[in-house]
Short mmCIF file of C-alpha atoms in Angstrom, two decimals:
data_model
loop_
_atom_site.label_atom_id
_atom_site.label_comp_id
_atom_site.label_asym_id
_atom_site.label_seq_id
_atom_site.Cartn_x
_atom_site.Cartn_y
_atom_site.Cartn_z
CA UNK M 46 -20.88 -41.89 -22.71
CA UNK M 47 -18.60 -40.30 -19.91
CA UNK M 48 -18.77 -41.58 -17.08
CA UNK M 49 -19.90 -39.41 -13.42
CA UNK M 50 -18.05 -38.85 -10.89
CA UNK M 51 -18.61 -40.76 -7.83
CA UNK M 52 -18.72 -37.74 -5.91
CA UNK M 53 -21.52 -36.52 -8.10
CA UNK M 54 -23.31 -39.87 -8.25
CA UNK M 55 -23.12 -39.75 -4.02
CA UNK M 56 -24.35 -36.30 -4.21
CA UNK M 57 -27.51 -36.77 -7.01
CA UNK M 58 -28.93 -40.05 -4.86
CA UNK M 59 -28.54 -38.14 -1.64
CA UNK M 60 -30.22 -34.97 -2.33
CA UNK M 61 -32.97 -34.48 0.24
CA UNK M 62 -31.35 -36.55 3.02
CA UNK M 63 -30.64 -34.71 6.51
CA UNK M 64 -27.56 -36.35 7.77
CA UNK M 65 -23.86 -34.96 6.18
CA UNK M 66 -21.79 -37.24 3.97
CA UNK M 67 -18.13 -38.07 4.99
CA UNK M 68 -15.88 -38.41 2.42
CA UNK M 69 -11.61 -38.34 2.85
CA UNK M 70 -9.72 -36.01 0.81
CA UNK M 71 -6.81 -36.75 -0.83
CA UNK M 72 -4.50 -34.94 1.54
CA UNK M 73 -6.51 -37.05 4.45
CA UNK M 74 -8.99 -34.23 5.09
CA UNK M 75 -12.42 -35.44 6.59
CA UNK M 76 -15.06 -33.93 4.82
CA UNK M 77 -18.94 -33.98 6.14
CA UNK M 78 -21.01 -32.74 3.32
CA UNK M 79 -24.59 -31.26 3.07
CA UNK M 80 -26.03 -32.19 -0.17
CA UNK M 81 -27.03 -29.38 -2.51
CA UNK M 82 -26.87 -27.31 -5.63
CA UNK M 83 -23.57 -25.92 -4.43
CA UNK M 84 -21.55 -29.35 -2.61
CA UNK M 85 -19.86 -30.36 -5.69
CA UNK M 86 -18.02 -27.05 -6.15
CA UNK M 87 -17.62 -26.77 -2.36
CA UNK M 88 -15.70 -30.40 -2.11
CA UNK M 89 -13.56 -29.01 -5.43
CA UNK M 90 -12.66 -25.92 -4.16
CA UNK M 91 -11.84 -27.07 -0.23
CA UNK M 92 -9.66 -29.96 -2.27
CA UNK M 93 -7.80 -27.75 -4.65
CA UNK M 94 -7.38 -25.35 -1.36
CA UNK M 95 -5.80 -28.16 1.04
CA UNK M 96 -3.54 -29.50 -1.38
CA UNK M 97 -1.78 -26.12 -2.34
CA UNK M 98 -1.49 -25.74 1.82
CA UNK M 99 -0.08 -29.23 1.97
CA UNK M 100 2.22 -28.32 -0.86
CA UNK M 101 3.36 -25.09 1.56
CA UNK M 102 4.26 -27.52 4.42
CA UNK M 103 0.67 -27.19 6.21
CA UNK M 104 -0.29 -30.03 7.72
CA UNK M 105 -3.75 -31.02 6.39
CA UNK M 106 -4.10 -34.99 7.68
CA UNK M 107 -6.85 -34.93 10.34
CA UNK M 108 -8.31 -31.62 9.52
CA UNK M 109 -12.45 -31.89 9.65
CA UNK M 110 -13.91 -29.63 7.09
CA UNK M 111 -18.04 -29.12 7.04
CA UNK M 112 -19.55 -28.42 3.66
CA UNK M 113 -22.90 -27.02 3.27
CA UNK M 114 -25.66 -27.41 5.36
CA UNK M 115 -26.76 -25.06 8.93
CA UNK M 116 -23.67 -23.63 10.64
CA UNK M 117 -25.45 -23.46 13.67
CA UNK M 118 -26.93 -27.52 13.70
CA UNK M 119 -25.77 -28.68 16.83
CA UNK M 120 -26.45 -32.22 15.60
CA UNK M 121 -23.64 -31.90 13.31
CA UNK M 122 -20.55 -33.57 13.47
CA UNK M 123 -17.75 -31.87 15.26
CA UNK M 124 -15.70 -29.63 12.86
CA UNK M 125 -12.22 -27.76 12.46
CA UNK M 126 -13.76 -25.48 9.90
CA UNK M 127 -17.18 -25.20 9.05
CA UNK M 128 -17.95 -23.59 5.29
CA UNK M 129 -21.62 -22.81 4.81
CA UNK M 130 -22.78 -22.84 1.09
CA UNK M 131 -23.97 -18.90 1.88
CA UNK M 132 -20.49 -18.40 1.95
CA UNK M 133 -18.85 -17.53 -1.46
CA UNK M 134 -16.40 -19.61 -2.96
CA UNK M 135 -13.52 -16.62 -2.44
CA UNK M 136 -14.37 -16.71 1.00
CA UNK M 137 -14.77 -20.34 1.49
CA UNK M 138 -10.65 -20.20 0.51
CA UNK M 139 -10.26 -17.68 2.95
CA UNK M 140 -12.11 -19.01 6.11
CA UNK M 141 -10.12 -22.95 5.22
CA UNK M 142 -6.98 -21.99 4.79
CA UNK M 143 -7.56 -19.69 8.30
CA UNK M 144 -8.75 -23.00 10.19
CA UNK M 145 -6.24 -24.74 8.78
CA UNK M 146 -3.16 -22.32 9.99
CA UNK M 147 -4.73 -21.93 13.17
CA UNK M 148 -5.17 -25.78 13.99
CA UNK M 149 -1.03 -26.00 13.12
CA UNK M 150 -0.14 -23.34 15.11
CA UNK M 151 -2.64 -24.33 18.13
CA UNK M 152 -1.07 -22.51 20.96
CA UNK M 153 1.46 -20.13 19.83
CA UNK M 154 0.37 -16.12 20.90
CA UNK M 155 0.26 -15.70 17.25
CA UNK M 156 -2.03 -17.86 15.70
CA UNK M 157 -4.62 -15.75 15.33
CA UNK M 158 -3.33 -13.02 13.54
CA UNK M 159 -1.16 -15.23 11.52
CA UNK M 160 -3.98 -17.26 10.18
CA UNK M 161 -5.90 -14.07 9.13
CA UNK M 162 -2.14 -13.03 7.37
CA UNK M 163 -1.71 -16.64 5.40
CA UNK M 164 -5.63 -16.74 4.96
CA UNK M 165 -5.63 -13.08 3.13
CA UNK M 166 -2.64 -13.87 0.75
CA UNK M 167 -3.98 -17.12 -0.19
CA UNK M 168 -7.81 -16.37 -1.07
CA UNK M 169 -8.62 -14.95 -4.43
CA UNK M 170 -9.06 -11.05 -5.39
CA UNK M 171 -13.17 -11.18 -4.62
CA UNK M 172 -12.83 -12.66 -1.08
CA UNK M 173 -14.74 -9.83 0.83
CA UNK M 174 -12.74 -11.40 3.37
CA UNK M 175 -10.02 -10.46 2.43
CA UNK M 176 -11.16 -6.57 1.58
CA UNK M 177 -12.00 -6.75 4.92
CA UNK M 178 -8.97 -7.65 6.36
CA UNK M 179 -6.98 -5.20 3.80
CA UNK M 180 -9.14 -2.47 5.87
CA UNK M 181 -8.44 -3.77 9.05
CA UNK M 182 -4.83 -3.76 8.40
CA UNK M 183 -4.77 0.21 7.56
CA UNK M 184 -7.52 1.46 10.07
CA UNK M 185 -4.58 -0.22 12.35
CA UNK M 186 -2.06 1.04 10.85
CA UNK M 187 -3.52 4.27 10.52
CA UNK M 188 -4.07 4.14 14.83
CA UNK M 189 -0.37 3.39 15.45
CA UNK M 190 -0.26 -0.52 15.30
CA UNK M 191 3.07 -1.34 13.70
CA UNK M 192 3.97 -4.76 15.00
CA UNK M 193 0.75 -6.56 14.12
CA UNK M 194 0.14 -5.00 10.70
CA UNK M 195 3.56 -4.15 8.79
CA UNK M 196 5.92 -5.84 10.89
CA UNK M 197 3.62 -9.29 9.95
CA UNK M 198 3.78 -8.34 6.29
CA UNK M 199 6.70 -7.79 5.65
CA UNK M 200 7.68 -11.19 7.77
CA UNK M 201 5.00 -12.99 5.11
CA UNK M 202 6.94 -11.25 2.08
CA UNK M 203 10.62 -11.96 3.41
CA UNK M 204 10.00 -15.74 3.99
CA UNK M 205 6.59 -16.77 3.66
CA UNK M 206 4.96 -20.46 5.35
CA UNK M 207 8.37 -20.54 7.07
CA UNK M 208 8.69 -17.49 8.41
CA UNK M 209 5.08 -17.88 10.01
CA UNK M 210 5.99 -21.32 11.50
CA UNK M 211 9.00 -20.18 13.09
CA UNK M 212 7.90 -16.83 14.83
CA UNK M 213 4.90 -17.33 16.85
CA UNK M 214 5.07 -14.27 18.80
CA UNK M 215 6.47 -10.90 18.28
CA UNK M 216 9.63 -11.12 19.97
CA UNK M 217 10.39 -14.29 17.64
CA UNK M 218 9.19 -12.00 14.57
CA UNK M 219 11.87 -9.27 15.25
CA UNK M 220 14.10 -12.07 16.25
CA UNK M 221 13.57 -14.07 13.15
CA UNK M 222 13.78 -11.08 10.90
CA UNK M 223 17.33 -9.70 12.48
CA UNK M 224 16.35 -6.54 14.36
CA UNK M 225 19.53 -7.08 16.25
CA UNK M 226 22.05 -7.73 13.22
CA UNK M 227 20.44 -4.93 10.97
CA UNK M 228 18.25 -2.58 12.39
CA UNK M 229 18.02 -0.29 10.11
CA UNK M 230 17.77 -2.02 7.50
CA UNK M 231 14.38 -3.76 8.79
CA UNK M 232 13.13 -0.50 9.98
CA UNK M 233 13.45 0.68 6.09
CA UNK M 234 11.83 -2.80 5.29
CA UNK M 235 8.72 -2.29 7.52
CA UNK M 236 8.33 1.32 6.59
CA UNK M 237 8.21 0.79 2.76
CA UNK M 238 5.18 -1.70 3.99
CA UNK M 239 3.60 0.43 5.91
CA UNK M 240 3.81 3.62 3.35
CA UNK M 241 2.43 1.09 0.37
CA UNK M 242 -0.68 -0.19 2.74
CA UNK M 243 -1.49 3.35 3.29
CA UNK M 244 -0.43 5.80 0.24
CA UNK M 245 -0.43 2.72 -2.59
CA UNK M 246 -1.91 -0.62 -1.84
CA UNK M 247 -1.86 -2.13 -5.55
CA UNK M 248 1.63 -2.44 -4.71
CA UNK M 249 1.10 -5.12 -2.37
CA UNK M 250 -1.21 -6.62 -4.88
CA UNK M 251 -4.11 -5.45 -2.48
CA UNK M 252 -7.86 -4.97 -3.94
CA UNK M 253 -8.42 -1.62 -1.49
CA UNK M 254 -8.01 2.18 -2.45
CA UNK M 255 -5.20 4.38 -0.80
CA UNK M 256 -6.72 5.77 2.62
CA UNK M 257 -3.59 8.87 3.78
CA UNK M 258 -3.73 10.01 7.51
CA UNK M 259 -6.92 11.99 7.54
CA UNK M 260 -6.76 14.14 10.42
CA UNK M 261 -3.72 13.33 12.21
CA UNK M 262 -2.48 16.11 14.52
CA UNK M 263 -0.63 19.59 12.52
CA UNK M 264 2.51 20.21 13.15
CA UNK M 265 3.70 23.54 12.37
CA UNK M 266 6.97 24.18 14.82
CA UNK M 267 8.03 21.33 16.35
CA UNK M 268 6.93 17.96 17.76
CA UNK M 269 8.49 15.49 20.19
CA UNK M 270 7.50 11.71 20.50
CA UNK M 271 7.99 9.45 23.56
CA UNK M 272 7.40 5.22 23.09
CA UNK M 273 7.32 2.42 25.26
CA UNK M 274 6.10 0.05 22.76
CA UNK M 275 6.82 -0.58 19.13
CA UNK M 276 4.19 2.56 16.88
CA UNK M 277 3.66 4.46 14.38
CA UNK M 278 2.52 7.86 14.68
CA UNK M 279 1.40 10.27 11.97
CA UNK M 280 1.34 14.36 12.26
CA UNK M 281 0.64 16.47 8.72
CA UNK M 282 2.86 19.06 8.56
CA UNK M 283 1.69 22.64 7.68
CA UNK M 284 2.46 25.80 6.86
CA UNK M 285 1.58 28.99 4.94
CA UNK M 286 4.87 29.30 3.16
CA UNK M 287 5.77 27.66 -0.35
CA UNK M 288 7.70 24.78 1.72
CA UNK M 289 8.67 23.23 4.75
CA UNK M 290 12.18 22.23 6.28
CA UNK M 291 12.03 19.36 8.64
CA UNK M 292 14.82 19.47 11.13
CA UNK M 293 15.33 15.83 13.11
CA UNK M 294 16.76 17.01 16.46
CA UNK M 295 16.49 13.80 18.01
CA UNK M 296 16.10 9.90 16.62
CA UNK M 297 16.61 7.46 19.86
CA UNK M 298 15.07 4.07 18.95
CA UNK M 299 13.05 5.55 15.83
CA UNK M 300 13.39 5.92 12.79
CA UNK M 301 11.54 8.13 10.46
CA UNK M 302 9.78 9.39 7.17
CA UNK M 303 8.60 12.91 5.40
CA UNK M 304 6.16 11.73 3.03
CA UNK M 305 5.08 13.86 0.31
CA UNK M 306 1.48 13.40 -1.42
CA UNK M 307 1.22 15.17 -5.25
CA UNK M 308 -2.19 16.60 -6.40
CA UNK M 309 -2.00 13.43 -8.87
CA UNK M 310 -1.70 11.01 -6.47
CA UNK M 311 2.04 10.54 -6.79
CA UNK M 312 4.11 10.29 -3.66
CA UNK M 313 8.02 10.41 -1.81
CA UNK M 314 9.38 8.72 1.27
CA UNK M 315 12.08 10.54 2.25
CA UNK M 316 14.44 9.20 5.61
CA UNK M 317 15.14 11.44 7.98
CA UNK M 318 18.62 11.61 9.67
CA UNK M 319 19.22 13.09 13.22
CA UNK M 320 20.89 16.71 12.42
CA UNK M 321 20.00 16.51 8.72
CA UNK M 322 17.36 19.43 7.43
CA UNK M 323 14.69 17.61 4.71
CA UNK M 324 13.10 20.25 2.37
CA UNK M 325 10.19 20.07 0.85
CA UNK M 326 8.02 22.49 -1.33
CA UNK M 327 3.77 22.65 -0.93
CA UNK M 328 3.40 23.43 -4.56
CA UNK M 329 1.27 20.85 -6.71
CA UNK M 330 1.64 19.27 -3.19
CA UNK M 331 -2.09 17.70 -1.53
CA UNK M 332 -0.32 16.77 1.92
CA UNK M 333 2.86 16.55 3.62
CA UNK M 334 2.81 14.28 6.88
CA UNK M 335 5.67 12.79 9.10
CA UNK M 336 6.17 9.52 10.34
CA UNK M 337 7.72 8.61 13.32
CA UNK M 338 7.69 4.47 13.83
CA UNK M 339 9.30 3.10 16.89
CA UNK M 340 11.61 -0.11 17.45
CA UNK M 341 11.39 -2.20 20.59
CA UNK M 342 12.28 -0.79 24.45
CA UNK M 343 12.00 3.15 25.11
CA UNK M 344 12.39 5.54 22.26
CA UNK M 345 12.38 9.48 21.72
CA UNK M 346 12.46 11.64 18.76
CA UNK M 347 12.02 15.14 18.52
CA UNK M 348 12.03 17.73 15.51
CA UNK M 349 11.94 21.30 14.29
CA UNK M 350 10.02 22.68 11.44
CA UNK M 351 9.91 26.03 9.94
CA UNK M 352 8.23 27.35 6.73
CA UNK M 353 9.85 28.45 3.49
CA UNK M 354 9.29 31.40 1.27
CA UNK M 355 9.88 30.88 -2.56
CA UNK M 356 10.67 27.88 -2.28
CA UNK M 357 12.54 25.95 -4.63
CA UNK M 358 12.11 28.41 -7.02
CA UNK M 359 10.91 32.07 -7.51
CA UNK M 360 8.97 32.52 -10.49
CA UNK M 361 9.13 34.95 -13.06
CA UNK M 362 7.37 35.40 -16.59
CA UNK M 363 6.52 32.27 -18.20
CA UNK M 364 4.71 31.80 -21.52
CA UNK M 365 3.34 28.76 -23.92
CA UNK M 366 3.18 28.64 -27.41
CA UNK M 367 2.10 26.47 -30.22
CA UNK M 368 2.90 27.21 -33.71
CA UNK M 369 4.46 26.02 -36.79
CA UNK M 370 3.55 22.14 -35.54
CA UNK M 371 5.46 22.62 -32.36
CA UNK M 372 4.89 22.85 -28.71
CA UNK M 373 6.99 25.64 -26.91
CA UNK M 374 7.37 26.64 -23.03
CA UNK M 375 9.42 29.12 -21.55
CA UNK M 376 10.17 30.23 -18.03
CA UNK M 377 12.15 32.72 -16.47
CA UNK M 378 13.55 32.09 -13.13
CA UNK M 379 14.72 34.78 -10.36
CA UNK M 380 16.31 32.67 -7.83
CA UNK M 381 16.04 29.11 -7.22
CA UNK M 382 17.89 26.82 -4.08
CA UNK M 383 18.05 22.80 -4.16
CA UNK M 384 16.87 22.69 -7.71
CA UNK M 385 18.28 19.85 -9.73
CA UNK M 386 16.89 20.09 -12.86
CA UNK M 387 12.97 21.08 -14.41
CA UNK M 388 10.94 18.35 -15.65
CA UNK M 389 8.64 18.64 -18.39
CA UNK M 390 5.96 16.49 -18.45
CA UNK M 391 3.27 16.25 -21.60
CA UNK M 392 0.04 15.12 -20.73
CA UNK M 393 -2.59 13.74 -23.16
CA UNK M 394 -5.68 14.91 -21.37
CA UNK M 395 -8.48 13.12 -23.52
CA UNK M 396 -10.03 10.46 -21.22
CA UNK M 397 -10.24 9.62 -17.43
CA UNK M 398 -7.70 12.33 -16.07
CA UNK M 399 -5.22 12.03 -18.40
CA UNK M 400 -1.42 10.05 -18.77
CA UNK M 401 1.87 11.38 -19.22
CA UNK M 402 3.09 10.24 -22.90
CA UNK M 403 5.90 12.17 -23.04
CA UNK M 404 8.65 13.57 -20.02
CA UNK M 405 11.84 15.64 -20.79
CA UNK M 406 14.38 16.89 -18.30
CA UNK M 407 15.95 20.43 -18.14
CA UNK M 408 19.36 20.82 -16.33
CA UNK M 409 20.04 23.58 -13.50
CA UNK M 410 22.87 25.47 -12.66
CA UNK M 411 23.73 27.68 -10.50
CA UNK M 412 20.60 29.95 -7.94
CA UNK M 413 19.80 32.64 -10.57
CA UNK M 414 18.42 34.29 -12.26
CA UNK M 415 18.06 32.50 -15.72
CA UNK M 416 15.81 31.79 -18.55
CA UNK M 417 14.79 28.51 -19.74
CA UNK M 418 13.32 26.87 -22.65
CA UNK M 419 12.09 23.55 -23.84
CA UNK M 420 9.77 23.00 -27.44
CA UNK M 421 8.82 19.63 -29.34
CA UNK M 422 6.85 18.43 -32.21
CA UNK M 423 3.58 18.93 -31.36
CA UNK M 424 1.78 15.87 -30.83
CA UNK M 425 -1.73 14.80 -32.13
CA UNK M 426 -3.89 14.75 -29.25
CA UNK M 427 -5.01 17.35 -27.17
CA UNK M 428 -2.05 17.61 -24.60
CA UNK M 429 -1.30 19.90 -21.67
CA UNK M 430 2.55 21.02 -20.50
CA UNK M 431 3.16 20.38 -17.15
CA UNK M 432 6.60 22.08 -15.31
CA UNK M 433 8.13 20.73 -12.20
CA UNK M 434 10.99 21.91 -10.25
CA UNK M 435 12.97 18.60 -9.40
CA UNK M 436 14.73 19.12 -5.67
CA UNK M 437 18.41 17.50 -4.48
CA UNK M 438 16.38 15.38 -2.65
CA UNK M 439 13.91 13.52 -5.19
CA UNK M 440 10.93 15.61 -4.27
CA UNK M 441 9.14 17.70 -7.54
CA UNK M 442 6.99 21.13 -6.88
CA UNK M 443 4.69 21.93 -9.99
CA UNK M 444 5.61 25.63 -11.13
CA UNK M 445 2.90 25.50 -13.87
CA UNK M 446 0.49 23.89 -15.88
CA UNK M 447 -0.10 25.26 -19.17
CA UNK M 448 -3.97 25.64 -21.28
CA UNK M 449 -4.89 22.55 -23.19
CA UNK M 450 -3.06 22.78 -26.81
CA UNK M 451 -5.25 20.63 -29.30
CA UNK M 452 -8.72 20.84 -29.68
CA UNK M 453 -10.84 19.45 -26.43
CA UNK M 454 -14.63 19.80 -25.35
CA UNK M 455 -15.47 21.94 -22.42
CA UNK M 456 -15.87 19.31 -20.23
CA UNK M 457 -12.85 17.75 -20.81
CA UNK M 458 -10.92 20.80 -20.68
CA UNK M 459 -12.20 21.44 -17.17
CA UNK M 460 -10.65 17.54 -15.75
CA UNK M 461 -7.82 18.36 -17.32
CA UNK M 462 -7.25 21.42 -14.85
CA UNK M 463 -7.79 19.37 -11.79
#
């Protein structure tokens, strides 16, 4: 017969007593626990927790962790961290391993914010904690905070536990993370951060949706931007043209980004260069915003926009076919400027929105006019033929979207349109 535990066997013949049980951890953790339903999972879960921090250089020795019971009994021992059993097990990670940080970096300006940064990388997927501070961290972001949201993140990504130990304040962060070897270079760094917590969070392995600038100020012919502190500040840039060309007159301490949303969800960061016009075309185009993020000590920037006709391409006839098992698009084009190639994209459009199974390229030459042509086998599902102009500069403009070829329900064919 297998033998109990004796954590178990403590916890079965105290059910029903008031005072909390202390028990040492194997890392030299003081536990208190409440008996209950929920203590045995709590003490196996706070254990498993402590050792991976003590295995990440945390010191855990000492550390007096509450299990169970009322939060708010005063008669109570004293604790570092106190884990109520209404607390989920996801959050129970969370609200340790922010105790624990805390308590080892007692003093430093820091601590708080770092905590909350270790604690949200270490608790599982369902923390609502950690939702919650994924939310945080863009409503922030979103308001101009750059130091204590990106900046922190991209300190955790470059060097982890040691990076938090050895930059307790801000100043130490840049320090620590060469802002006066490389500045650029961490500027790009704490951008690419800051685009993926806003425009594309699963890249960060976050459990939050996408939340773009909302209503951030319109630009439509120029903007200048004065700092005394380290931001991030967001305008959407707008026009009624086909395009826009972004014009950075001035970049003193800044550096910054054009960042083009697709209809599909699909976005580009491009950098912007003092003196160096950035294109960039509104068709099959949701939103087109520019970001202007500030370094450390005074810092201007400045820029020109001004709206495009026909831009990248101007459109003549076009015309879809399928026959004889094949799938055939033609275009004609009149005149076309910073046009690399035409990409053809085939999209299977049974299903939640539809993927791209298939994606051909079509060289340029020259500014026009010319004719162009692109057919395949045609493929068993109902697809649609999708046509993008593909710029010098990375950035795609949809020129058209043909019917659904295969057969489709209504309904279906409708989503497919969107």
């Amino acid at each position: 017969m297998k033998r109990a535990s004796p954590l178990l066997v403590i916890l079965v013949t105290a059910t029903g007593a008031g005072a909390a049980i202390p028990l040492q951890g194997k890392k030299g953790a003081i536990y208190h626990l409440a008996p209950g339903p929920q203590a045995a999972a709590q003490f196996a879960q706070a254990e498993q927790t402590l050792s991976l921090l003590a295995e990440r250089g945390w010191e855990v020795r000492g550390v007096r962790v509450r299990l169970g019971g009322d939060p708010f009994d005063a008669t109570q021992p004293a604790a570092d961290v106190v884990l109520p059993a209404s607390l989920s097990l996801e959050d129970q990670v969370f609200v340790l391993v922010q105790g624990v940080v805390r308590r080892n970096l007692q003093g430093a300006p820091l601590a708080g914010e770092l905590a909350d940064l270790v604690a949200a990388h270490t608790a599982p997927a369902g923390s609502r904690l950690r939702r919650e501070w994924e939310k945080g961290f863009q409503a922030a972001l979103l308001a101009g905070e750059i130091e204590r949201t990106a900046l922190l993140e991209f300190l955790w990504r470059a060097a982890r536990e040691q990076g938090v130990r050895a930059a307790g304040s801000i100043p130490e962060v840049w320090r620590f993370l060469g802002v006066d070897e490389s500045p650029e270079a961490l500027v790009g760094a704490v951008w690419d951060v800051a685009l993926a917590a806003l425009f594309a969070p699963d890249r960060l392995g976050w459990t939050v949706g996408p939340v773009p600038p909302a209503d951030p100020l319109e630009a439509s012919g120029g903007a200048v931007f004065r700092f005394v502190t380290p931001q991030v500040r967001w305008l959407r840039v707008v026009g009624e043209g086909d395009g826009v060309a972004v014009l950075p007159m001035r970049l003193a301490g800044t550096a910054a980004r054009l960042v083009v949303v697709y209809d599909d969800g699909r976005l580009d960061s491009l950098p912007l260069a003092a003196g160096d016009e950035v294109k960039a075309s509104f068709w099959g185009v949701k939103a087109v915003f520019l970001g202007v993020l500030s370094l450390p000590g005074e810092a201007q920037a400045s820029f020109a926009f001004r709206e495009l006709r026909d831009y990248p391409v101007r459109l003549g006839a076009f015309d879809v076919r399928a026959e004889d098992g094949t799938w055939q698009v033609s275009w004609d084009v009149e005149e076309q400027e910073d046009v690399e190639a035409f990409v053809v994209e085939v999209w299977a459009v049974r299903g939640n929105g539809g993927r791209v199974v298939a994606r051909d390229l079509v060289p340029a030459a020259g500014s026009g006019p010319m004719a162009f042509a692109w057919a395949s086998e045609a493929r068993p599902e109902p697809c649609q033929l999708r046509v993008y102009a593909l710029t010098r500069t990375g950035v795609v403009a949809r020129l058209l979207t043909s019917p659904v070829l295969g057969s489709l329900g209504d309904q279906e064919a409708n989503e497919s349109q969107k």
